[in-house]
Coordinates of C-alpha atoms and ligand atoms in Angstrom, one line a residue:
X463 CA -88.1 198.3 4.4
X464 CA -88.8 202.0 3.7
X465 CA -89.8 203.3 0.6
X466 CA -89.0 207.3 0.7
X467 CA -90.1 207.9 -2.9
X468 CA -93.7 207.1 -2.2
X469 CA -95.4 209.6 -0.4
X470 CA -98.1 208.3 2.6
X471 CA -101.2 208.6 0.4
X472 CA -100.1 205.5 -1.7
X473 CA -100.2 203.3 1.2
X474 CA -103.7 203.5 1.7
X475 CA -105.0 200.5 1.2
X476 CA -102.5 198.9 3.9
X477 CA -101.7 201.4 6.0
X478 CA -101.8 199.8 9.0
X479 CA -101.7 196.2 8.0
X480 CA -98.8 196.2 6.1
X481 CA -97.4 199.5 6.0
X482 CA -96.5 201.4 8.9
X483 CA -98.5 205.1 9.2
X484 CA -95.6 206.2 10.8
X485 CA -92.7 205.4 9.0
X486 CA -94.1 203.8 5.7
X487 CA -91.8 200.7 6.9
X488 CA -92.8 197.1 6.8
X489 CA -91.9 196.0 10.0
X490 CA -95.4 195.7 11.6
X491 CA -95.9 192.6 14.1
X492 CA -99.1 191.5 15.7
X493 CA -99.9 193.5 18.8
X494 CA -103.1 192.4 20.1
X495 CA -105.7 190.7 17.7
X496 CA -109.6 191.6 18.9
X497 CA -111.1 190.2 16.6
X498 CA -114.1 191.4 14.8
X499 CA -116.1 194.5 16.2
X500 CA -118.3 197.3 15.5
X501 CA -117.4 200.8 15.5
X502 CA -116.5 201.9 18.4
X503 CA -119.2 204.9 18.5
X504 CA -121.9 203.6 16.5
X505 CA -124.9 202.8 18.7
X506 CA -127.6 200.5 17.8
X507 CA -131.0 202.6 16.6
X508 CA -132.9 199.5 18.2
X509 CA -132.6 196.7 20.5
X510 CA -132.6 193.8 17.8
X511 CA -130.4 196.0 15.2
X512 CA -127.4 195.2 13.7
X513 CA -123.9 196.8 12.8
X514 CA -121.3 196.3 10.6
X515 CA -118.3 194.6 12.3
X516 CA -114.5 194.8 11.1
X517 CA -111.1 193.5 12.2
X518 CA -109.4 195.3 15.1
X519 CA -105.7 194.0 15.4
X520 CA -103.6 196.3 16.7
X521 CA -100.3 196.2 15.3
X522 CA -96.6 197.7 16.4
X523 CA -94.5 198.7 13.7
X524 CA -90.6 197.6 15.0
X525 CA -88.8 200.3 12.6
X526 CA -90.1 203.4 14.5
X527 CA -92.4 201.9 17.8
X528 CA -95.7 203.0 16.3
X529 CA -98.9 201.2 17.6
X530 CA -101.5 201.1 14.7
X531 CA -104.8 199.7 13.2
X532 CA -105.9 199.0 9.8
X533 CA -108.8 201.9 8.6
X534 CA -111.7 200.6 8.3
X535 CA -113.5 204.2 8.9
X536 CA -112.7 207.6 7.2
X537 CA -112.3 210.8 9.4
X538 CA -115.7 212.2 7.9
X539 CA -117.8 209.4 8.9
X540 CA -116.4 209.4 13.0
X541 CA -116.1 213.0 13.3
X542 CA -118.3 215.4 10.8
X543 CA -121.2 214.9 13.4
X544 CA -119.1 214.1 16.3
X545 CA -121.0 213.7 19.7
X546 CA -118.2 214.0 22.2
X547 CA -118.0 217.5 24.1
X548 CA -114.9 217.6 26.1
X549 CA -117.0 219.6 28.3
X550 CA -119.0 217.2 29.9
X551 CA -116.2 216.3 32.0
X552 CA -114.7 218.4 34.9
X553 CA -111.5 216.0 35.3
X554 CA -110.7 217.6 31.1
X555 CA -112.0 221.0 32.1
X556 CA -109.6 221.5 35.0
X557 CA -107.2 219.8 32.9
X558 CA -107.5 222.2 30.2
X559 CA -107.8 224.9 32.0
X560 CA -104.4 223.8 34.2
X561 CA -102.5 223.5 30.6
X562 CA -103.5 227.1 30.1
X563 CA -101.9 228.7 33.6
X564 CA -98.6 226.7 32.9
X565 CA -98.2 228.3 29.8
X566 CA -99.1 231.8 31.2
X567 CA -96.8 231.7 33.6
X568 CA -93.5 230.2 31.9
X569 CA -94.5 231.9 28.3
X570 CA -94.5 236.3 27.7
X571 CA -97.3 236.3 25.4
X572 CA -96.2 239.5 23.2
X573 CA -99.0 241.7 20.9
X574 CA -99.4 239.6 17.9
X575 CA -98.5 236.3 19.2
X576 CA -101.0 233.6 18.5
X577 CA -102.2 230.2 19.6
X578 CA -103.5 227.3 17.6
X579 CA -105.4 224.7 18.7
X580 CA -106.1 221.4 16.6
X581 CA -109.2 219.6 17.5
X582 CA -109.7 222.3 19.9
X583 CA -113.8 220.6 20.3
X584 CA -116.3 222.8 21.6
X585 CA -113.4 225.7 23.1
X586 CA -112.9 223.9 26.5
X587 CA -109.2 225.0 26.1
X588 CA -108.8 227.6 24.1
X589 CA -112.0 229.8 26.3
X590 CA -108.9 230.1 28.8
X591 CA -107.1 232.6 26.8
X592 CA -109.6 234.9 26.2
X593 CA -109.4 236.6 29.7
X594 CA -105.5 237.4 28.7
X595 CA -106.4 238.5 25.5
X596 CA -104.4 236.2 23.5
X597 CA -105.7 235.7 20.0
X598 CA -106.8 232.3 19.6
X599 CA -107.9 230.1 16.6
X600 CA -109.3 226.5 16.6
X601 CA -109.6 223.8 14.0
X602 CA -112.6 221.8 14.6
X603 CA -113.7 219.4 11.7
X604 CA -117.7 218.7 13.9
X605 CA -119.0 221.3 12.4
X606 CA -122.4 220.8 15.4
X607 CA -119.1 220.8 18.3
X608 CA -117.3 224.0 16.0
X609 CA -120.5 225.6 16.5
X610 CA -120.4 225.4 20.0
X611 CA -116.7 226.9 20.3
X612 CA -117.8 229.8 17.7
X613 CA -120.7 230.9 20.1
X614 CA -117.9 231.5 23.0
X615 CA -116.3 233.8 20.9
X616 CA -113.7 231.5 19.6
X617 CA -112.3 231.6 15.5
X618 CA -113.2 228.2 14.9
X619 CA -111.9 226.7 11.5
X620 CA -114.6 223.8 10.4
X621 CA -112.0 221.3 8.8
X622 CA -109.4 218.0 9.0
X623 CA -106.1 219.6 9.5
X624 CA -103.7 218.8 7.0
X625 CA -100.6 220.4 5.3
X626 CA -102.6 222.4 3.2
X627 CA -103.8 224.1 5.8
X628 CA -100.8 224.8 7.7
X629 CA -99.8 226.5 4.6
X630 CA -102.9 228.7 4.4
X631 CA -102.8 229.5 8.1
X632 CA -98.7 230.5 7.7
X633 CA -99.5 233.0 4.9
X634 CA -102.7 234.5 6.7
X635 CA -101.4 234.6 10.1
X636 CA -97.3 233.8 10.0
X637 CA -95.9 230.8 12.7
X638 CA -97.9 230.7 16.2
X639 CA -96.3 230.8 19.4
X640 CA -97.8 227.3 20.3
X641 CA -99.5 224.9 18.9
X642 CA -101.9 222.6 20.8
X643 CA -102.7 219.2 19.4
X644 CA -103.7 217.4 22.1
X645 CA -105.5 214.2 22.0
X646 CA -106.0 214.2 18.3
X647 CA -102.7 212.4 16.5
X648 CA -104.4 208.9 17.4
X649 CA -107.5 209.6 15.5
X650 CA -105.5 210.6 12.3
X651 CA -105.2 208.3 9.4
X652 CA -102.6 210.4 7.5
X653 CA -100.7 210.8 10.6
X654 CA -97.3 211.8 8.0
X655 CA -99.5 214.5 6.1
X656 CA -100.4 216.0 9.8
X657 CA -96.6 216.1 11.1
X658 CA -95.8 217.8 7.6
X659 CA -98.8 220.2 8.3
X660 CA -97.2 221.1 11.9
X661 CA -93.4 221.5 10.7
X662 CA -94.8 224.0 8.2
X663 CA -96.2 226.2 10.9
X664 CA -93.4 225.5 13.7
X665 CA -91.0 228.6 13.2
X666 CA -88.2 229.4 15.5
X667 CA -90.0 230.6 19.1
X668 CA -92.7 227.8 18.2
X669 CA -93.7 225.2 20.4
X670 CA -96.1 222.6 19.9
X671 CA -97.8 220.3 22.6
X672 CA -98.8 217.0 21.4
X673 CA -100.6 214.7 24.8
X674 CA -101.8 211.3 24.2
X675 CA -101.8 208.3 25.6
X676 CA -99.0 206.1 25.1
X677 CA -98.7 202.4 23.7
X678 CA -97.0 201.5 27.0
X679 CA -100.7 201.5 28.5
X680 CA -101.8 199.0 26.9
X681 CA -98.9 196.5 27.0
X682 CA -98.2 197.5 31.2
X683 CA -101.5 198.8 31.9
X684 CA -103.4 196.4 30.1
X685 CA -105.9 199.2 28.9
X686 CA -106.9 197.1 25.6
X687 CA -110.3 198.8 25.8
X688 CA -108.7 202.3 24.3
X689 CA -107.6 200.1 21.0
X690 CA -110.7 201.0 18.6
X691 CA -111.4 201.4 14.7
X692 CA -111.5 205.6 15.4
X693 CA -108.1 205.6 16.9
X694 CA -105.8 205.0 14.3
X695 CA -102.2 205.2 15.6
X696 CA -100.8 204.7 19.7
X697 CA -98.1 206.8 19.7
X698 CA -94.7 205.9 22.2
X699 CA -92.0 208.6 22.8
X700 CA -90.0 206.5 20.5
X701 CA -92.7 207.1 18.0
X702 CA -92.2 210.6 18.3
X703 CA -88.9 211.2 18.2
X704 CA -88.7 209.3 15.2
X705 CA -91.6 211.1 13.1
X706 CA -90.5 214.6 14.4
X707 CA -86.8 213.8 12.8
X708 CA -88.1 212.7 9.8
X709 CA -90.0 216.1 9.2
X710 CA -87.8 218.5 10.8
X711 CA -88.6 218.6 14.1
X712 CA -87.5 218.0 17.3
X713 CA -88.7 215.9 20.7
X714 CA -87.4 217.8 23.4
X715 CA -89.5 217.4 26.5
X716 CA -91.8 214.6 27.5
X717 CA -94.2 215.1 30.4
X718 CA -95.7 212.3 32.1
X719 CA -99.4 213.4 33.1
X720 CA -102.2 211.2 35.3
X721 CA -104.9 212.4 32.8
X722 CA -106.3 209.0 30.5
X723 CA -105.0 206.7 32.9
X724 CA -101.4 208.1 31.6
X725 CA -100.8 210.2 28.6
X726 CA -97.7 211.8 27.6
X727 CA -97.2 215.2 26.7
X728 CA -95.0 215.3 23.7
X729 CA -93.2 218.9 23.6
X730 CA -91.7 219.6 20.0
X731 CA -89.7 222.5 18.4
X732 CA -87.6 222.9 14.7
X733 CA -84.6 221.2 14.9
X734 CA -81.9 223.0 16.7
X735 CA -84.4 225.0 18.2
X736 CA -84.0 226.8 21.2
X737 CA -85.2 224.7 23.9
X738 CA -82.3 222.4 25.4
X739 CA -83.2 218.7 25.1
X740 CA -84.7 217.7 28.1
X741 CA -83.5 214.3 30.0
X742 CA -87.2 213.1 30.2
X743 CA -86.7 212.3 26.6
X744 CA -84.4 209.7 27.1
X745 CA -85.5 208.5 30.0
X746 CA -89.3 207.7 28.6
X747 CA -87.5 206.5 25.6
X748 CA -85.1 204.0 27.4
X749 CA -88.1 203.1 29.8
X750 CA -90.2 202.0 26.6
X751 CA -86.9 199.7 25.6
X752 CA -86.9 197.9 29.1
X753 CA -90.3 196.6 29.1
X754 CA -89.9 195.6 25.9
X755 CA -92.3 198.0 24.0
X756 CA -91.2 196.7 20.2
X757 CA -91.1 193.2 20.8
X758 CA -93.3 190.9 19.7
X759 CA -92.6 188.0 22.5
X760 CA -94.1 190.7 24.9
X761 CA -97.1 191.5 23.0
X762 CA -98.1 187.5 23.0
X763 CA -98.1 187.7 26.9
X764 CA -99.9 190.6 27.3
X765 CA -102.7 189.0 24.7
X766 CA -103.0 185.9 27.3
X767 CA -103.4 188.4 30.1
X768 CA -106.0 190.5 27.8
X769 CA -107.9 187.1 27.3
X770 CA -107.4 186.5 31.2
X771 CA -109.3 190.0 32.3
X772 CA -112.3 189.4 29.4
X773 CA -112.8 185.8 30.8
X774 CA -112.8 187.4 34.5
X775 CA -115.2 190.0 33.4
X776 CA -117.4 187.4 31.6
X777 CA -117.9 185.0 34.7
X778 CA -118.4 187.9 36.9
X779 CA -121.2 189.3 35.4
X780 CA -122.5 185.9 34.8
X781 CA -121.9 185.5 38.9
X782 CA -123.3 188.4 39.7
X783 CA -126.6 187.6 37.8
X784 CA -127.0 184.2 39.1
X785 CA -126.8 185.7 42.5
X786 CA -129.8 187.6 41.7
X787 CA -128.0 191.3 41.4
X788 CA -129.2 193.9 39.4
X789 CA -126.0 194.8 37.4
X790 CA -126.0 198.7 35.0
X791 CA -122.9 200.3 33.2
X792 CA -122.2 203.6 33.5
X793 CA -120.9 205.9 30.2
X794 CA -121.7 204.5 26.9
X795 CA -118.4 205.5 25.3
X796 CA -115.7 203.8 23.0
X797 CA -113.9 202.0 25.8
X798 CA -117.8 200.0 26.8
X799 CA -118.2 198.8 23.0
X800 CA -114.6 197.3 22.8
X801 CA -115.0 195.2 26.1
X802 CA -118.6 194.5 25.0
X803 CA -117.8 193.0 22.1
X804 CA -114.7 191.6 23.0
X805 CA -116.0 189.7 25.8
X806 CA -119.1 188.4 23.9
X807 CA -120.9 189.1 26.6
X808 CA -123.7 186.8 27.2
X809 CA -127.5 188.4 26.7
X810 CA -129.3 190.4 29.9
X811 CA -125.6 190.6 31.9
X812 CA -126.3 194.2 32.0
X813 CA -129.6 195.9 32.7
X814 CA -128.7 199.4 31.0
X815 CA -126.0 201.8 30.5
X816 CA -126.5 205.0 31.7
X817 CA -124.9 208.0 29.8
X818 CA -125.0 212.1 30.1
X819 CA -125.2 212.4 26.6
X820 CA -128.6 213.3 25.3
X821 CA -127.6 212.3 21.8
X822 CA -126.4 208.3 23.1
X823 CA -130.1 208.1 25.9
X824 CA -132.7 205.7 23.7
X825 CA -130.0 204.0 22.1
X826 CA -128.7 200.9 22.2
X827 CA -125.0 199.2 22.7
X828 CA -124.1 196.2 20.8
X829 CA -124.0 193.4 20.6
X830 CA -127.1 192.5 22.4
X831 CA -128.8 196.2 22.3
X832 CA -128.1 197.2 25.9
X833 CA -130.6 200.2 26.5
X834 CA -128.2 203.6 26.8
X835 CA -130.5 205.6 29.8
X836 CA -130.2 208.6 31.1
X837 CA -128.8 208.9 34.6
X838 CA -132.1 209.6 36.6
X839 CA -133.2 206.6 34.8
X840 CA -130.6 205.1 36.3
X841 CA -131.6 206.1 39.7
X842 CA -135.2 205.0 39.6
X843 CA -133.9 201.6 38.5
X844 CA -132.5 200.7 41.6
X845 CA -128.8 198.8 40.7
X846 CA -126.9 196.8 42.9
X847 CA -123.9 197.1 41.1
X848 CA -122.3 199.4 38.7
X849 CA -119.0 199.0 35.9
X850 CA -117.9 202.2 35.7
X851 CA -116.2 202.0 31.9
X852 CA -114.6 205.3 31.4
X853 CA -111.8 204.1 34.3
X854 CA -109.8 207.3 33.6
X855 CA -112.8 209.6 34.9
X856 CA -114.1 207.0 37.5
X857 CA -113.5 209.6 40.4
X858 CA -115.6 211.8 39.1
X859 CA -118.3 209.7 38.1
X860 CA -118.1 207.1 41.7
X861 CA -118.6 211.1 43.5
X862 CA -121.9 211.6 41.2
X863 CA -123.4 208.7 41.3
X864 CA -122.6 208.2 45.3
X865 CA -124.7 211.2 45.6
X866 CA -127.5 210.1 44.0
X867 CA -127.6 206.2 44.9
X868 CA -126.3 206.3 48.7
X869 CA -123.7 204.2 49.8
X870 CA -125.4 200.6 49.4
X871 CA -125.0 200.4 45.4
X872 CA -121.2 198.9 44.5
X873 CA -118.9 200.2 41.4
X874 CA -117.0 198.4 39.8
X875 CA -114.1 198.8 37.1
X876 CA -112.7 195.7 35.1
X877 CA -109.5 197.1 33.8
X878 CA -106.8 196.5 34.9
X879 CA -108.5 193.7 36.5
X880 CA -112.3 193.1 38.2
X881 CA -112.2 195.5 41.1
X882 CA -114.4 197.3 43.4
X883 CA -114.2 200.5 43.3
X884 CA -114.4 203.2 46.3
X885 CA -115.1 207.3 46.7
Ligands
ZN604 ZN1 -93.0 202.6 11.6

């Protein structure tokens, strides 16, 4: 049931729960049910501290295919002093960069034409149009991370994107000849206030770019441990098409990419616009339909496998420290605190966490205060065996630490499954 009259901001209090974020529908069923957790990016001052813990169920809205959780967390509190820097990893740079070329070479950039970039972070992407002299301009709500783009040169806007906004930007600057929001609809509670905001700035040669990854992840791929309080909505191509219509715009590409363990790359125009509708659209779409994306049967057997891979991961570690190993994780990031917690993991399983970020090193990861270290800690503290948690970047990070630890040290991932992993 749909109630067009109210606008999002009424739904509030249930967004989430009991009203859809997408659609404002009530046709939410139980996804996947956590339990209680922490926030996802809140570290532990001291071994013995405490945190706050609230429900993370993950719901799917049936009306428009929107994955969703309740919020428990505003925007300011996760992101006004946000400590992720895209830049620390090469796999995002080379990414980004990548994204750039492509639209180099199929776009004519003409004197005057701009680019936006929402959550554009500390300018990894947007730095690649300076050499072409294409104006840029970011919206960064970190004001410590839009700080860091600024000093590259980069007009960096320090606040939450909304419709507002768009309207400002509009009148200063007219409609941009794309529009990057990229890895940034998940993390936004007023996800109908941020489609408005880019179908105000979307004139006729716009395009906008919208990657994230999708819901299917975690029902086929089983990637529970991207479900946390900061990351609001998991969107489906379904999703999409369905939002974009209801604001005036159109899905007419989808791109399947390998980056996140599988994101899609949403492409969207005005309605009528002049890109032809691409067939990926209803291919993904009809995809999401045949494994059964919006139905609540298949949820409940993807939470008995979810419960199968914590219960692995529990009795392994508990293995592996009865055998006298020295276990460590590597990258203290969302995706550790959500199979952390979820697994209750029994004290001492894990020695430390190692983690490139100065800010996270003399912290601690609940719930047992796991000591965050910093990588040349790591090194000196001779591990047998390592989880690498950030899965999607495990490449990257197997190559670094190889170097460092020789060949005798074993990695490990446990998602999809416990699994060893190899450079
Ligand atoms: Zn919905």
């Amino acid at each position: 049931m749909v109630n067009e009259t109210l606008s999002s901001e009424s739904f509030i209090e249930g967004r989430g729960t009991k009203y859809c974020r997408g659609c404002l529908g009530e046709n939410l069923f139980s996804g996947l049910d956590l339990g209680e957790l922490p926030i996802a990016n809140e570290l532990l001052k001291s071994a013995d501290g405490n945190l706050d813990t609230y429900p993370l169920h993950l719901k799917v809205c049936a009306g428009c295919g929107l994955g969703q959780v309740a919020d428990v967390v505003t925007p300011e509190r996760i992101f006004r002093d946000y400590r992720y820097l895209s830049s620390m990893s090469s796999t995002f740079l080379q990414h980004a960069a990548e994204f750039v070329n492509q639209r180099i070479e199929e776009e004519v950039f003409a004197s005057g034409d701009w680019v936006l970039e929402i959550a554009s972070n500390d300018g990894y992407l947007l730095k690649n149009f300076i050499p072409f002299g294409i104006t840029a301009i970011g919206i960064e709500p970190a004001e410590n991370v839009a700080q860091v783009s600024k000093n590259l040169g980069i007009h960096t806007i320090s606040e939450f994107f909304s419709s507002r906004l768009a309207k400002d930007l509009l009148a200063k600057h007219g409609y941009p000849k794309l529009i990057i929001a990229n890895n940034v609809l998940a993390h936004v509670p007023d996800l109908i206030d941020f489609v408005k905001g880019l179908s105000v700035l979307c004139g006729a040669e716009t395009r906008i770019s919208i990657e994230n990854p999708s819901l299917a992840n975690i029902l086929v791929g089983m990637q529970f441990d991207t479900i946390y309080h900061e990351h609001y909505s998991y969107l489906s191509a379904t999703s999409m098409q369905n939002i974009s219509n209801r604001h005036g715009l159109h899905l007419f590409k989808v791109e399947e990419l390998a980056i996140h363990g599988g994101s899609n790359r949403y492409w969207l125009q005005i309605q009528n616009g002049r890109y032809p509708t691409d067939l990926s659209v209803k291919r993904i779409a009809d995809f999401e339909l045949e494994i059964h994306l919006f139905d609540s049967a298949e949820w409940d057997a993807c939470a008995t496998k979810v419960n199968g891979i914590l219960e692995q991961f529990r009795n392994w570690l508990h293995t592996k420290r009865m055998e006298g190993n020295r276990v460590h994780g590597y990258g203290a990031a969302a995706k550790a605190s959500t199979i952390l917690n979820s697994i209750k993991i029994e004290p001492n399983s894990i020695i430390s966490i190692a983690d490139v970020s100065l800010e996270k090193q003399s912290r601690f990861m609940p719930p047992h205060g796991i000591k965050i270290v910093s990588p040349e800690e790591l090194f000196e503290q001779n591990p047998t065996d390592i989880v690498i948690f950030p899965w999607n970047i495990k490449t990257e990070i197997v190559a670094f630490l190889q170097a460092h630890l020789g060949e005798q040290v074993r990695f490990w991932c446990a998602i999809p499954e416990m699994c060893r992993v190899y450079n």
